Coordinates of C-alpha atoms and ligand atoms in Angstrom, one line a residue:
M1 CA -102.7 -55.9 -36.5
R2 CA -99.0 -56.3 -35.6
K3 CA -97.2 -59.6 -35.4
I4 CA -94.8 -59.4 -32.4
V5 CA -92.2 -61.8 -31.2
V6 CA -91.2 -61.3 -27.5
L7 CA -87.8 -62.8 -26.7
S8 CA -87.6 -63.5 -23.0
G9 CA -84.0 -63.6 -21.9
S10 CA -84.2 -64.7 -18.3
P11 CA -83.2 -68.2 -17.3
R12 CA -85.5 -67.6 -14.2
R13 CA -89.0 -68.6 -15.2
N14 CA -91.7 -66.1 -14.2
G15 CA -89.1 -63.7 -12.9
N16 CA -89.3 -59.9 -13.0
S17 CA -88.4 -59.4 -16.7
E18 CA -90.8 -62.1 -17.8
K19 CA -93.6 -60.4 -15.7
L20 CA -92.8 -57.2 -17.6
A21 CA -93.0 -59.2 -20.9
D22 CA -96.4 -60.7 -19.8
A23 CA -97.8 -57.3 -19.0
F24 CA -96.7 -56.0 -22.4
I25 CA -98.3 -59.0 -24.0
R26 CA -101.6 -58.5 -22.2
G27 CA -101.7 -55.0 -23.5
A28 CA -100.7 -55.9 -27.0
E29 CA -103.2 -58.7 -27.2
S30 CA -106.0 -56.6 -25.8
A31 CA -105.3 -54.1 -28.7
G32 CA -105.7 -57.0 -31.2
H33 CA -102.0 -57.7 -31.9
Q34 CA -100.7 -61.2 -32.4
V35 CA -97.9 -62.0 -30.0
K36 CA -95.5 -65.0 -29.7
K37 CA -93.4 -65.2 -26.5
M38 CA -90.2 -67.3 -26.8
S39 CA -88.1 -67.9 -23.8
V40 CA -84.4 -68.8 -23.8
I41 CA -85.3 -71.6 -21.4
D42 CA -87.5 -73.3 -24.0
Y43 CA -85.4 -72.4 -27.0
P44 CA -81.7 -72.8 -26.0
V45 CA -79.4 -71.1 -28.5
K46 CA -75.6 -71.6 -28.9
G47 CA -73.3 -68.8 -29.6
C48 CA -72.5 -67.8 -33.2
L49 CA -69.5 -69.7 -34.7
G50 CA -68.5 -66.9 -37.1
C51 CA -68.1 -69.5 -39.8
D52 CA -70.1 -67.6 -42.4
Y53 CA -71.9 -70.7 -43.5
C54 CA -75.1 -68.6 -43.4
M55 CA -73.6 -66.1 -45.8
R56 CA -73.0 -68.9 -48.4
N57 CA -76.4 -70.6 -47.7
N58 CA -79.1 -67.9 -47.9
G59 CA -79.2 -67.3 -44.1
E60 CA -79.3 -71.0 -43.0
C61 CA -77.2 -71.6 -39.9
I62 CA -75.0 -74.6 -39.7
Q63 CA -75.9 -75.1 -36.0
K64 CA -79.2 -76.8 -35.3
D65 CA -80.8 -75.6 -32.0
G66 CA -83.5 -73.4 -30.7
M67 CA -82.6 -70.7 -33.2
Q68 CA -84.5 -72.3 -36.1
A69 CA -87.8 -72.0 -34.3
I70 CA -87.0 -68.4 -33.3
F71 CA -86.1 -67.5 -36.9
E72 CA -89.3 -69.2 -38.1
E73 CA -91.3 -66.7 -35.9
L74 CA -89.1 -63.7 -36.6
Y75 CA -89.5 -64.2 -40.4
Q76 CA -93.3 -63.8 -39.9
A77 CA -93.1 -60.8 -37.5
D78 CA -93.0 -57.1 -37.9
M79 CA -91.8 -56.3 -34.3
V80 CA -89.4 -57.8 -31.9
V81 CA -89.3 -57.2 -28.1
F82 CA -86.2 -58.0 -26.0
A83 CA -87.2 -58.7 -22.4
T84 CA -84.2 -59.3 -20.2
P85 CA -82.8 -59.0 -16.7
V86 CA -79.6 -57.0 -16.6
Y87 CA -76.7 -59.3 -15.9
Y88 CA -73.4 -57.5 -15.5
W89 CA -74.7 -54.3 -17.1
N90 CA -76.1 -56.1 -20.1
M91 CA -78.7 -58.5 -21.5
T92 CA -78.3 -62.1 -20.4
S93 CA -75.7 -64.2 -22.3
Q94 CA -78.6 -66.5 -23.4
L95 CA -80.4 -63.6 -25.1
K96 CA -77.1 -62.2 -26.5
A97 CA -76.5 -65.5 -28.1
V98 CA -79.9 -65.1 -29.9
V99 CA -78.8 -61.6 -31.0
D100 CA -75.5 -62.8 -32.3
R101 CA -77.2 -65.5 -34.3
L102 CA -79.3 -62.8 -36.0
Y103 CA -76.1 -62.3 -38.0
A104 CA -77.5 -64.9 -40.4
S105 CA -80.4 -62.5 -41.3
I106 CA -77.8 -60.3 -43.0
A107 CA -78.0 -63.0 -45.8
K108 CA -81.8 -63.3 -45.6
P109 CA -83.3 -60.0 -44.3
L110 CA -86.0 -60.1 -41.7
P111 CA -89.4 -58.4 -42.3
I112 CA -89.2 -56.8 -38.8
T113 CA -89.3 -53.0 -38.7
S114 CA -89.5 -52.1 -35.0
S115 CA -88.5 -53.1 -31.5
A116 CA -88.8 -52.5 -27.8
L117 CA -86.8 -53.2 -24.7
L118 CA -88.2 -54.4 -21.4
A119 CA -85.5 -54.9 -18.7
S120 CA -85.3 -55.5 -14.9
L121 CA -82.4 -55.0 -12.7
G122 CA -81.5 -54.9 -9.0
G123 CA -79.6 -51.6 -9.0
N124 CA -80.7 -48.3 -10.3
V125 CA -81.5 -47.4 -13.8
Q126 CA -79.0 -44.6 -14.4
E127 CA -75.9 -46.5 -13.1
D128 CA -76.8 -50.1 -13.8
G129 CA -79.2 -49.9 -16.8
K130 CA -77.3 -47.5 -19.1
L131 CA -75.1 -50.0 -20.9
T132 CA -78.1 -52.3 -21.6
V133 CA -80.1 -49.5 -23.1
D134 CA -77.1 -48.2 -25.1
N135 CA -76.5 -51.8 -26.3
Y136 CA -80.2 -52.2 -27.3
N137 CA -80.1 -48.8 -29.2
I138 CA -76.9 -49.6 -31.1
I139 CA -78.1 -53.1 -32.1
T140 CA -81.5 -52.0 -33.2
N141 CA -80.1 -49.0 -35.0
Y142 CA -77.7 -51.3 -36.9
M143 CA -80.8 -53.5 -37.7
K144 CA -82.7 -50.4 -38.9
L145 CA -85.5 -51.0 -36.4
K146 CA -87.7 -48.2 -35.1
D147 CA -87.7 -48.0 -31.3
E148 CA -91.3 -48.3 -29.9
G149 CA -90.3 -48.0 -26.3
V150 CA -87.8 -48.8 -23.5
I151 CA -89.2 -49.8 -20.1
I152 CA -86.7 -50.5 -17.3
A153 CA -87.8 -51.8 -13.9
D154 CA -85.0 -51.0 -11.4
K155 CA -84.5 -52.0 -7.8
V156 CA -86.1 -55.4 -8.3
M157 CA -83.6 -58.1 -7.3
N158 CA -85.6 -61.0 -5.9
K159 CA -88.0 -63.1 -7.9
N160 CA -91.4 -61.6 -7.1
E161 CA -90.2 -58.1 -6.2
I162 CA -91.8 -56.6 -9.3
D163 CA -95.3 -57.6 -8.2
G164 CA -97.5 -54.6 -7.7
N165 CA -95.0 -52.2 -9.2
P166 CA -96.7 -49.6 -11.4
I167 CA -94.0 -50.3 -14.1
L168 CA -96.1 -53.3 -15.0
E169 CA -98.9 -51.0 -16.0
E170 CA -96.4 -49.0 -18.1
A171 CA -95.4 -52.2 -19.9
E172 CA -99.1 -53.1 -20.5
M173 CA -99.8 -49.6 -21.8
L174 CA -96.9 -49.8 -24.2
G175 CA -98.4 -53.0 -25.6
R176 CA -101.8 -51.5 -25.8
S177 CA -100.6 -48.3 -27.4
L178 CA -99.0 -50.0 -30.4
K179 CA -100.6 -49.0 -33.7
Ligands
FMN201 C1 -75.7 -63.2 -12.9 C2 -76.4 -62.0 -12.4 C3 -75.9 -60.8 -12.8 C4 -76.6 -59.6 -12.4 N1 -76.0 -58.4 -12.7 C5 -76.7 -57.3 -12.4 C6 -76.2 -56.0 -12.8 O1 -75.1 -55.9 -13.4 N2 -76.8 -54.9 -12.4 C7 -78.0 -54.9 -11.6 O2 -78.5 -53.9 -11.3 N3 -78.6 -56.1 -11.3 C8 -77.9 -57.3 -11.7 N4 -78.5 -58.5 -11.4 C9 -79.8 -58.6 -10.7 C10 -80.9 -58.9 -11.8 O3 -80.8 -58.0 -12.9 C11 -82.3 -58.7 -11.2 O4 -82.5 -59.7 -10.1 C12 -83.4 -59.0 -12.2 O5 -84.6 -58.4 -11.8 C13 -83.6 -60.4 -12.5 O6 -84.6 -60.6 -13.5 P1 -85.4 -62.0 -13.7 O7 -86.2 -62.2 -12.4 O8 -86.3 -61.7 -14.9 O9 -84.4 -63.0 -13.9 C14 -77.8 -59.7 -11.7 C15 -78.3 -61.0 -11.3 C16 -77.6 -62.1 -11.7 C17 -78.2 -63.5 -11.3

């Protein structure tokens, strides 16, 4: 049984990327994995201050916000999933703030060993998704996480546009296929 934290980076509740996340979660739960979804709307996180307080205090951040609850889950997880819309060729700033705050985990390493990316975007995957995937790869490589899968829903701009898209089944299958 895997313990998975899904970080949902859209400020738009029930939008395209959250529906990808929910499909993934359905699959993972049906395979017996334990999943916690945390949305940037419910756990607002400020940007890292770069003060290095965490380095002197065993990974504790000086800022008190949604990140403490996110860290609490991440310290019990073995997989993290980044679900995000593409905003200006990258993850949303809200989710990037969470990633930046993972800096504190250099001082207190996380037990997480693998990751996945679920992203939605209005344009097409080659032109508009590339930097998001590159950024995911470089961040997870730095964190020494094994990639379990990347699923990108392109050409979905408006809120419910992903409904009925077979990519939702792909996301569900990814969750279900986790060992
Ligand atoms: C601020 C903003 C920036 C965006 N930037 C891009 C972009 O660079 N490339 C793209 O293809 N789509 C872009 N989009 C479209 C979103 O990626 C697309 O609507 C996505 O499916 C929204 O996901 P959500 O419903 O989960 O919020 C942008 C949308 C917004 C609101």
